[in-house]
Amino acid sequence: MCRKGGISEFCDLKGDIRIDPNPPIVYYVVPTEAADNNVTSSLTIKPYARNDNAGAMESVREWTVKVVPKNHQDLPHCSRVHDSPGVIFSLAGFCGNVFHSFSDVLIPLFATARPFNRQVKLLITDYRKWFIYKFIPILQALSRYNIDDVQEDGKNIHCFSRLTLGLKGRQSNELSINTSESEFTIIDFKKFLRSAYSLRKTTAIKLQDGGKKKLAPVLLIVTRRRTRALSNVEEVERMAVQLGFKVTIAEIDANVSKSAEVINSCDVVLGVHGAALTNMVFLPENAVQIQVVPFDTDWIAKNAYGDPTKDMGVRYLEYKIGIEESSLSKKYPPDHAVLTNPKLFVMKDHTTEFAEC
């Protein structure tokens, strides 16, 4: 079964399946008597789950699926036969950004591979070694086998009785799972992450616990060094302490294990719109995410980090920065395009100076 079109294209194949990585072809072998005069049929798949974005898909290697009869003259012979199912997926596209690593790769990979209970072989096209090191706890929790760079191992013909080319469970909503294609939900993914990273906190604390002593909820203020940096962190911290919070201030770095532990220990996370807020996937149930929204970025902020909280068991609040509150109002005259038409700069580069607070 193959699905073409939509945000994620994939083929879920069962039978005699042979993978020739160079050039990238998946042969789906059918009995000779079922074929029509030895004629093959084919389709192409780019196994990365953002098919609606040409910029993302440009760097993704294209695979051909060929349906061929068993007596076809070009059919390669197996050199590695696998007893377990396989999944082929790409690490190209936008996965250098942690938001896209989760939304485009890790969450749909969970939806695709988790049903096999680690008895699945992960085959990567457009291999990125740094990605493996960065997310090794997740990948090892999904598969008991070594992860292969399918192009590097180009001399071998891998053979499977079941193979998924591409990733299932992706939908247009970010950081979510299409439950019509998966038995799992995004809540299941969060539970899976807590197990993979040995995170202890499952639920945010209750402000009142049956008349017992009130516990101070932990608030994390996520800081940034360059663009979109809060200029009044100390003032926010003082106010939060007065309201009864125990406050932690930290910058989320590339160490996912460390970030997961920090985020999971919190009851409330406050941060300016940016990829670091993706780490809400590590928040305990009933925690709160507060997004500070730079002016005129309402839609992208809500789509990326507001809407996904609804299915995650996370409560969501936002604070929208007005023009007069932005540091940009001190840098540019009132009639400058940065202030009057910031969408021009949003479209040009979402990480540029327009998004300062």
mmCIF file with all atom_site columns, N, CA and C in Angstrom, residues 75-127:
data_model
loop_
_atom_site.group_PDB
_atom_site.id
_atom_site.type_symbol
_atom_site.label_atom_id
_atom_site.label_alt_id
_atom_site.label_comp_id
_atom_site.label_asym_id
_atom_site.label_entity_id
_atom_site.label_seq_id
_atom_site.pdbx_PDB_ins_code
_atom_site.Cartn_x
_atom_site.Cartn_y
_atom_site.Cartn_z
_atom_site.occupancy
_atom_site.B_iso_or_equiv
_atom_site.pdbx_formal_charge
_atom_site.auth_seq_id
_atom_site.auth_comp_id
_atom_site.auth_asym_id
_atom_site.auth_atom_id
_atom_site.pdbx_PDB_model_num
ATOM 1   N N  . LEU A 1 75  ? 16.301 -7.980  -11.462 1.00 0.00 ? 75  LEU A N  1
ATOM 2   C CA . LEU A 1 75  ? 16.044 -8.175  -10.030 1.00 0.00 ? 75  LEU A CA 1
ATOM 3   C C  . LEU A 1 75  ? 17.330 -8.566  -9.299  1.00 0.00 ? 75  LEU A C  1
ATOM 4   N N  . PRO A 1 76  ? 17.777 -7.747  -8.322  1.00 0.00 ? 76  PRO A N  1
ATOM 5   C CA . PRO A 1 76  ? 19.024 -8.068  -7.617  1.00 0.00 ? 76  PRO A CA 1
ATOM 6   C C  . PRO A 1 76  ? 18.828 -9.212  -6.622  1.00 0.00 ? 76  PRO A C  1
ATOM 7   N N  . HIS A 1 77  ? 19.932 -9.901  -6.314  1.00 0.00 ? 77  HIS A N  1
ATOM 8   C CA . HIS A 1 77  ? 19.906 -11.003 -5.361  1.00 0.00 ? 77  HIS A CA 1
ATOM 9   C C  . HIS A 1 77  ? 20.211 -10.481 -3.951  1.00 0.00 ? 77  HIS A C  1
ATOM 10  N N  . CYS A 1 78  ? 19.585 -11.067 -2.962  1.00 0.00 ? 78  CYS A N  1
ATOM 11  C CA . CYS A 1 78  ? 19.746 -10.625 -1.572  1.00 0.00 ? 78  CYS A CA 1
ATOM 12  C C  . CYS A 1 78  ? 21.153 -10.938 -1.066  1.00 0.00 ? 78  CYS A C  1
ATOM 13  N N  . SER A 1 79  ? 21.754 -9.957  -0.384  1.00 0.00 ? 79  SER A N  1
ATOM 14  C CA . SER A 1 79  ? 23.023 -10.209 0.304   1.00 0.00 ? 79  SER A CA 1
ATOM 15  C C  . SER A 1 79  ? 22.862 -10.085 1.820   1.00 0.00 ? 79  SER A C  1
ATOM 16  N N  . ARG A 1 80  ? 21.815 -9.397  2.276   1.00 0.00 ? 80  ARG A N  1
ATOM 17  C CA . ARG A 1 80  ? 21.487 -9.326  3.704   1.00 0.00 ? 80  ARG A CA 1
ATOM 18  C C  . ARG A 1 80  ? 19.990 -9.516  3.857   1.00 0.00 ? 80  ARG A C  1
ATOM 19  N N  . VAL A 1 81  ? 19.612 -10.588 4.516   1.00 0.00 ? 81  VAL A N  1
ATOM 20  C CA . VAL A 1 81  ? 18.199 -10.897 4.734   1.00 0.00 ? 81  VAL A CA 1
ATOM 21  C C  . VAL A 1 81  ? 17.849 -10.587 6.187   1.00 0.00 ? 81  VAL A C  1
ATOM 22  N N  . HIS A 1 82  ? 16.830 -9.775  6.392   1.00 0.00 ? 82  HIS A N  1
ATOM 23  C CA . HIS A 1 82  ? 16.430 -9.342  7.729   1.00 0.00 ? 82  HIS A CA 1
ATOM 24  C C  . HIS A 1 82  ? 15.141 -10.042 8.148   1.00 0.00 ? 82  HIS A C  1
ATOM 25  N N  . ASP A 1 83  ? 15.128 -10.538 9.378   1.00 0.00 ? 83  ASP A N  1
ATOM 26  C CA . ASP A 1 83  ? 13.929 -11.185 9.913   1.00 0.00 ? 83  ASP A CA 1
ATOM 27  C C  . ASP A 1 83  ? 12.902 -10.166 10.388  1.00 0.00 ? 83  ASP A C  1
ATOM 28  N N  . SER A 1 84  ? 13.374 -8.990  10.785  1.00 0.00 ? 84  SER A N  1
ATOM 29  C CA . SER A 1 84  ? 12.480 -7.959  11.309  1.00 0.00 ? 84  SER A CA 1
ATOM 30  C C  . SER A 1 84  ? 12.053 -6.995  10.205  1.00 0.00 ? 84  SER A C  1
ATOM 31  N N  . PRO A 1 85  ? 10.967 -6.268  10.404  1.00 0.00 ? 85  PRO A N  1
ATOM 32  C CA . PRO A 1 85  ? 10.563 -5.228  9.441   1.00 0.00 ? 85  PRO A CA 1
ATOM 33  C C  . PRO A 1 85  ? 11.603 -4.112  9.378   1.00 0.00 ? 85  PRO A C  1
ATOM 34  N N  . GLY A 1 86  ? 11.535 -3.319  8.317   1.00 0.00 ? 86  GLY A N  1
ATOM 35  C CA . GLY A 1 86  ? 12.430 -2.180  8.156   1.00 0.00 ? 86  GLY A CA 1
ATOM 36  C C  . GLY A 1 86  ? 11.671 -0.896  7.902   1.00 0.00 ? 86  GLY A C  1
ATOM 37  N N  . VAL A 1 87  ? 12.302 0.225   8.242   1.00 0.00 ? 87  VAL A N  1
ATOM 38  C CA . VAL A 1 87  ? 11.754 1.553   7.970   1.00 0.00 ? 87  VAL A CA 1
ATOM 39  C C  . VAL A 1 87  ? 12.860 2.402   7.360   1.00 0.00 ? 87  VAL A C  1
ATOM 40  N N  . ILE A 1 88  ? 12.598 2.977   6.189   1.00 0.00 ? 88  ILE A N  1
ATOM 41  C CA . ILE A 1 88  ? 13.543 3.895   5.537   1.00 0.00 ? 88  ILE A CA 1
ATOM 42  C C  . ILE A 1 88  ? 13.024 5.318   5.698   1.00 0.00 ? 88  ILE A C  1
ATOM 43  N N  . PHE A 1 89  ? 13.880 6.211   6.207   1.00 0.00 ? 89  PHE A N  1
ATOM 44  C CA . PHE A 1 89  ? 13.493 7.613   6.346   1.00 0.00 ? 89  PHE A CA 1
ATOM 45  C C  . PHE A 1 89  ? 14.705 8.502   6.141   1.00 0.00 ? 89  PHE A C  1
ATOM 46  N N  . SER A 1 90  ? 14.451 9.760   5.830   1.00 0.00 ? 90  SER A N  1
ATOM 47  C CA . SER A 1 90  ? 15.506 10.713  5.493   1.00 0.00 ? 90  SER A CA 1
ATOM 48  C C  . SER A 1 90  ? 15.796 11.667  6.652   1.00 0.00 ? 90  SER A C  1
ATOM 49  N N  . LEU A 1 91  ? 17.081 12.056  6.735   1.00 0.00 ? 91  LEU A N  1
ATOM 50  C CA . LEU A 1 91  ? 17.481 13.084  7.702   1.00 0.00 ? 91  LEU A CA 1
ATOM 51  C C  . LEU A 1 91  ? 17.918 14.361  6.987   1.00 0.00 ? 91  LEU A C  1
ATOM 52  N N  . ALA A 1 92  ? 17.375 14.595  5.815   1.00 0.00 ? 92  ALA A N  1
ATOM 53  C CA . ALA A 1 92  ? 17.651 15.845  5.100   1.00 0.00 ? 92  ALA A CA 1
ATOM 54  C C  . ALA A 1 92  ? 16.576 16.865  5.478   1.00 0.00 ? 92  ALA A C  1
ATOM 55  N N  . GLY A 1 93  ? 16.100 17.639  4.523   1.00 0.00 ? 93  GLY A N  1
ATOM 56  C CA . GLY A 1 93  ? 15.053 18.617  4.815   1.00 0.00 ? 93  GLY A CA 1
ATOM 57  C C  . GLY A 1 93  ? 15.504 19.665  5.811   1.00 0.00 ? 93  GLY A C  1
ATOM 58  N N  . PHE A 1 94  ? 14.636 19.929  6.795   1.00 0.00 ? 94  PHE A N  1
ATOM 59  C CA . PHE A 1 94  ? 14.905 20.962  7.800   1.00 0.00 ? 94  PHE A CA 1
ATOM 60  C C  . PHE A 1 94  ? 15.336 20.382  9.140   1.00 0.00 ? 94  PHE A C  1
ATOM 61  N N  . CYS A 1 95  ? 15.766 19.118  9.180   1.00 0.00 ? 95  CYS A N  1
ATOM 62  C CA . CYS A 1 95  ? 15.919 18.477  10.488  1.00 0.00 ? 95  CYS A CA 1
ATOM 63  C C  . CYS A 1 95  ? 17.108 18.997  11.288  1.00 0.00 ? 95  CYS A C  1
ATOM 64  N N  . GLY A 1 96  ? 17.884 19.941  10.756  1.00 0.00 ? 96  GLY A N  1
ATOM 65  C CA . GLY A 1 96  ? 18.915 20.591  11.554  1.00 0.00 ? 96  GLY A CA 1
ATOM 66  C C  . GLY A 1 96  ? 18.350 21.475  12.648  1.00 0.00 ? 96  GLY A C  1
ATOM 67  N N  . ASN A 1 97  ? 17.064 21.788  12.565  1.00 0.00 ? 97  ASN A N  1
ATOM 68  C CA . ASN A 1 97  ? 16.367 22.593  13.567  1.00 0.00 ? 97  ASN A CA 1
ATOM 69  C C  . ASN A 1 97  ? 15.597 21.647  14.483  1.00 0.00 ? 97  ASN A C  1
ATOM 70  N N  . VAL A 1 98  ? 15.678 21.847  15.801  1.00 0.00 ? 98  VAL A N  1
ATOM 71  C CA . VAL A 1 98  ? 15.081 20.893  16.743  1.00 0.00 ? 98  VAL A CA 1
ATOM 72  C C  . VAL A 1 98  ? 13.570 20.788  16.575  1.00 0.00 ? 98  VAL A C  1
ATOM 73  N N  . PHE A 1 99  ? 12.909 21.873  16.209  1.00 0.00 ? 99  PHE A N  1
ATOM 74  C CA . PHE A 1 99  ? 11.464 21.823  15.961  1.00 0.00 ? 99  PHE A CA 1
ATOM 75  C C  . PHE A 1 99  ? 11.165 20.844  14.828  1.00 0.00 ? 99  PHE A C  1
ATOM 76  N N  . HIS A 1 100 ? 11.906 20.938  13.734  1.00 0.00 ? 100 HIS A N  1
ATOM 77  C CA . HIS A 1 100 ? 11.673 20.052  12.596  1.00 0.00 ? 100 HIS A CA 1
ATOM 78  C C  . HIS A 1 100 ? 12.177 18.641  12.875  1.00 0.00 ? 100 HIS A C  1
ATOM 79  N N  . SER A 1 101 ? 13.212 18.510  13.701  1.00 0.00 ? 101 SER A N  1
ATOM 80  C CA . SER A 1 101 ? 13.667 17.177  14.084  1.00 0.00 ? 101 SER A CA 1
ATOM 81  C C  . SER A 1 101 ? 12.534 16.387  14.728  1.00 0.00 ? 101 SER A C  1
ATOM 82  N N  . PHE A 1 102 ? 11.748 17.068  15.561  1.00 0.00 ? 102 PHE A N  1
ATOM 83  C CA . PHE A 1 102 ? 10.630 16.395  16.218  1.00 0.00 ? 102 PHE A CA 1
ATOM 84  C C  . PHE A 1 102 ? 9.406  16.302  15.307  1.00 0.00 ? 102 PHE A C  1
ATOM 85  N N  . SER A 1 103 ? 8.999  17.420  14.715  1.00 0.00 ? 103 SER A N  1
ATOM 86  C CA . SER A 1 103 ? 7.745  17.436  13.958  1.00 0.00 ? 103 SER A CA 1
ATOM 87  C C  . SER A 1 103 ? 7.828  16.640  12.668  1.00 0.00 ? 103 SER A C  1
ATOM 88  N N  . ASP A 1 104 ? 8.987  16.681  11.989  1.00 0.00 ? 104 ASP A N  1
ATOM 89  C CA . ASP A 1 104 ? 9.132  16.047  10.680  1.00 0.00 ? 104 ASP A CA 1
ATOM 90  C C  . ASP A 1 104 ? 9.720  14.640  10.751  1.00 0.00 ? 104 ASP A C  1
ATOM 91  N N  . VAL A 1 105 ? 10.468 14.338  11.817  1.00 0.00 ? 105 VAL A N  1
ATOM 92  C CA . VAL A 1 105 ? 11.168 13.052  11.856  1.00 0.00 ? 105 VAL A CA 1
ATOM 93  C C  . VAL A 1 105 ? 10.775 12.211  13.071  1.00 0.00 ? 105 VAL A C  1
ATOM 94  N N  . LEU A 1 106 ? 11.076 12.687  14.264  1.00 0.00 ? 106 LEU A N  1
ATOM 95  C CA . LEU A 1 106 ? 10.981 11.825  15.447  1.00 0.00 ? 106 LEU A CA 1
ATOM 96  C C  . LEU A 1 106 ? 9.548  11.429  15.800  1.00 0.00 ? 106 LEU A C  1
ATOM 97  N N  . ILE A 1 107 ? 8.613  12.372  15.711  1.00 0.00 ? 107 ILE A N  1
ATOM 98  C CA . ILE A 1 107 ? 7.230  12.023  16.047  1.00 0.00 ? 107 ILE A CA 1
ATOM 99  C C  . ILE A 1 107 ? 6.631  11.071  15.012  1.00 0.00 ? 107 ILE A C  1
ATOM 100 N N  . PRO A 1 108 ? 6.734  11.362  13.695  1.00 0.00 ? 108 PRO A N  1
ATOM 101 C CA . PRO A 1 108 ? 6.233  10.368  12.738  1.00 0.00 ? 108 PRO A CA 1
ATOM 102 C C  . PRO A 1 108 ? 7.025  9.060   12.738  1.00 0.00 ? 108 PRO A C  1
ATOM 103 N N  . LEU A 1 109 ? 8.320  9.106   13.085  1.00 0.00 ? 109 LEU A N  1
ATOM 104 C CA . LEU A 1 109 ? 9.081  7.866   13.213  1.00 0.00 ? 109 LEU A CA 1
ATOM 105 C C  . LEU A 1 109 ? 8.537  7.021   14.362  1.00 0.00 ? 109 LEU A C  1
ATOM 106 N N  . PHE A 1 110 ? 8.201  7.659   15.462  1.00 0.00 ? 110 PHE A N  1
ATOM 107 C CA . PHE A 1 110 ? 7.566  6.951   16.585  1.00 0.00 ? 110 PHE A CA 1
ATOM 108 C C  . PHE A 1 110 ? 6.266  6.302   16.139  1.00 0.00 ? 110 PHE A C  1
ATOM 109 N N  . ALA A 1 111 ? 5.431  7.065   15.423  1.00 0.00 ? 111 ALA A N  1
ATOM 110 C CA . ALA A 1 111 ? 4.154  6.523   14.959  1.00 0.00 ? 111 ALA A CA 1
ATOM 111 C C  . ALA A 1 111 ? 4.344  5.339   14.020  1.00 0.00 ? 111 ALA A C  1
ATOM 112 N N  . THR A 1 112 ? 5.432  5.348   13.248  1.00 0.00 ? 112 THR A N  1
ATOM 113 C CA . THR A 1 112 ? 5.697  4.297   12.265  1.00 0.00 ? 112 THR A CA 1
ATOM 114 C C  . THR A 1 112 ? 6.359  3.074   12.888  1.00 0.00 ? 112 THR A C  1
ATOM 115 N N  . ALA A 1 113 ? 7.352  3.283   13.747  1.00 0.00 ? 113 ALA A N  1
ATOM 116 C CA . ALA A 1 113 ? 8.189  2.192   14.251  1.00 0.00 ? 113 ALA A CA 1
ATOM 117 C C  . ALA A 1 113 ? 7.726  1.605   15.580  1.00 0.00 ? 113 ALA A C  1
ATOM 118 N N  . ARG A 1 114 ? 7.029  2.374   16.389  1.00 0.00 ? 114 ARG A N  1
ATOM 119 C CA . ARG A 1 114 ? 6.665  1.916   17.731  1.00 0.00 ? 114 ARG A CA 1
ATOM 120 C C  . ARG A 1 114 ? 5.813  0.647   17.734  1.00 0.00 ? 114 ARG A C  1
ATOM 121 N N  . PRO A 1 115 ? 4.911  0.456   16.766  1.00 0.00 ? 115 PRO A N  1
ATOM 122 C CA . PRO A 1 115 ? 4.101  -0.776  16.796  1.00 0.00 ? 115 PRO A CA 1
ATOM 123 C C  . PRO A 1 115 ? 4.924  -2.064  16.762  1.00 0.00 ? 115 PRO A C  1
ATOM 124 N N  . PHE A 1 116 ? 6.185  -1.993  16.340  1.00 0.00 ? 116 PHE A N  1
ATOM 125 C CA . PHE A 1 116 ? 7.013  -3.196  16.228  1.00 0.00 ? 116 PHE A CA 1
ATOM 126 C C  . PHE A 1 116 ? 7.771  -3.514  17.516  1.00 0.00 ? 116 PHE A C  1
ATOM 127 N N  . ASN A 1 117 ? 7.579  -2.687  18.551  1.00 0.00 ? 117 ASN A N  1
ATOM 128 C CA . ASN A 1 117 ? 8.142  -2.962  19.880  1.00 0.00 ? 117 ASN A CA 1
ATOM 129 C C  . ASN A 1 117 ? 9.645  -3.253  19.824  1.00 0.00 ? 117 ASN A C  1
ATOM 130 N N  . ARG A 1 118 ? 10.374 -2.390  19.119  1.00 0.00 ? 118 ARG A N  1
ATOM 131 C CA . ARG A 1 118 ? 11.829 -2.412  18.972  1.00 0.00 ? 118 ARG A CA 1
ATOM 132 C C  . ARG A 1 118 ? 12.323 -3.494  18.020  1.00 0.00 ? 118 ARG A C  1
ATOM 133 N N  . GLN A 1 119 ? 11.440 -4.347  17.529  1.00 0.00 ? 119 GLN A N  1
ATOM 134 C CA . GLN A 1 119 ? 11.845 -5.377  16.564  1.00 0.00 ? 119 GLN A CA 1
ATOM 135 C C  . GLN A 1 119 ? 11.717 -4.805  15.149  1.00 0.00 ? 119 GLN A C  1
ATOM 136 N N  . VAL A 1 120 ? 12.495 -3.763  14.871  1.00 0.00 ? 120 VAL A N  1
ATOM 137 C CA . VAL A 1 120 ? 12.423 -3.074  13.590  1.00 0.00 ? 120 VAL A CA 1
ATOM 138 C C  . VAL A 1 120 ? 13.799 -2.514  13.256  1.00 0.00 ? 120 VAL A C  1
ATOM 139 N N  . LYS A 1 121 ? 14.156 -2.587  11.983  1.00 0.00 ? 121 LYS A N  1
ATOM 140 C CA . LYS A 1 121 ? 15.445 -2.091  11.518  1.00 0.00 ? 121 LYS A CA 1
ATOM 141 C C  . LYS A 1 121 ? 15.264 -0.693  10.934  1.00 0.00 ? 121 LYS A C  1
ATOM 142 N N  . LEU A 1 122 ? 16.012 0.284   11.457  1.00 0.00 ? 122 LEU A N  1
ATOM 143 C CA . LEU A 1 122 ? 15.946 1.657   10.968  1.00 0.00 ? 122 LEU A CA 1
ATOM 144 C C  . LEU A 1 122 ? 17.040 1.862   9.925   1.00 0.00 ? 122 LEU A C  1
ATOM 145 N N  . LEU A 1 123 ? 16.623 2.255   8.735   1.00 0.00 ? 123 LEU A N  1
ATOM 146 C CA . LEU A 1 123 ? 17.535 2.495   7.617   1.00 0.00 ? 123 LEU A CA 1
ATOM 147 C C  . LEU A 1 123 ? 17.445 3.960   7.220   1.00 0.00 ? 123 LEU A C  1
ATOM 148 N N  . ILE A 1 124 ? 18.560 4.672   7.294   1.00 0.00 ? 124 ILE A N  1
ATOM 149 C CA . ILE A 1 124 ? 18.548 6.115   7.080   1.00 0.00 ? 124 ILE A CA 1
ATOM 150 C C  . ILE A 1 124 ? 19.140 6.456   5.724   1.00 0.00 ? 124 ILE A C  1
ATOM 151 N N  . THR A 1 125 ? 18.404 7.242   4.974   1.00 0.00 ? 125 THR A N  1
ATOM 152 C CA . THR A 1 125 ? 18.917 7.851   3.759   1.00 0.00 ? 125 THR A CA 1
ATOM 153 C C  . THR A 1 125 ? 19.184 9.320   4.062   1.00 0.00 ? 125 THR A C  1
ATOM 154 N N  . ASP A 1 126 ? 20.158 9.922   3.377   1.00 0.00 ? 126 ASP A N  1
ATOM 155 C CA . ASP A 1 126 ? 20.605 11.287  3.718   1.00 0.00 ? 126 ASP A CA 1
ATOM 156 C C  . ASP A 1 126 ? 21.078 11.307  5.174   1.00 0.00 ? 126 ASP A C  1
ATOM 157 N N  . TYR A 1 127 ? 22.001 10.423  5.472   1.00 0.00 ? 127 TYR A N  1
ATOM 158 C CA . TYR A 1 127 ? 22.468 10.167  6.833   1.00 0.00 ? 127 TYR A CA 1
ATOM 159 C C  . TYR A 1 127 ? 23.137 11.402  7.437   1.00 0.00 ? 127 TYR A C  1
#
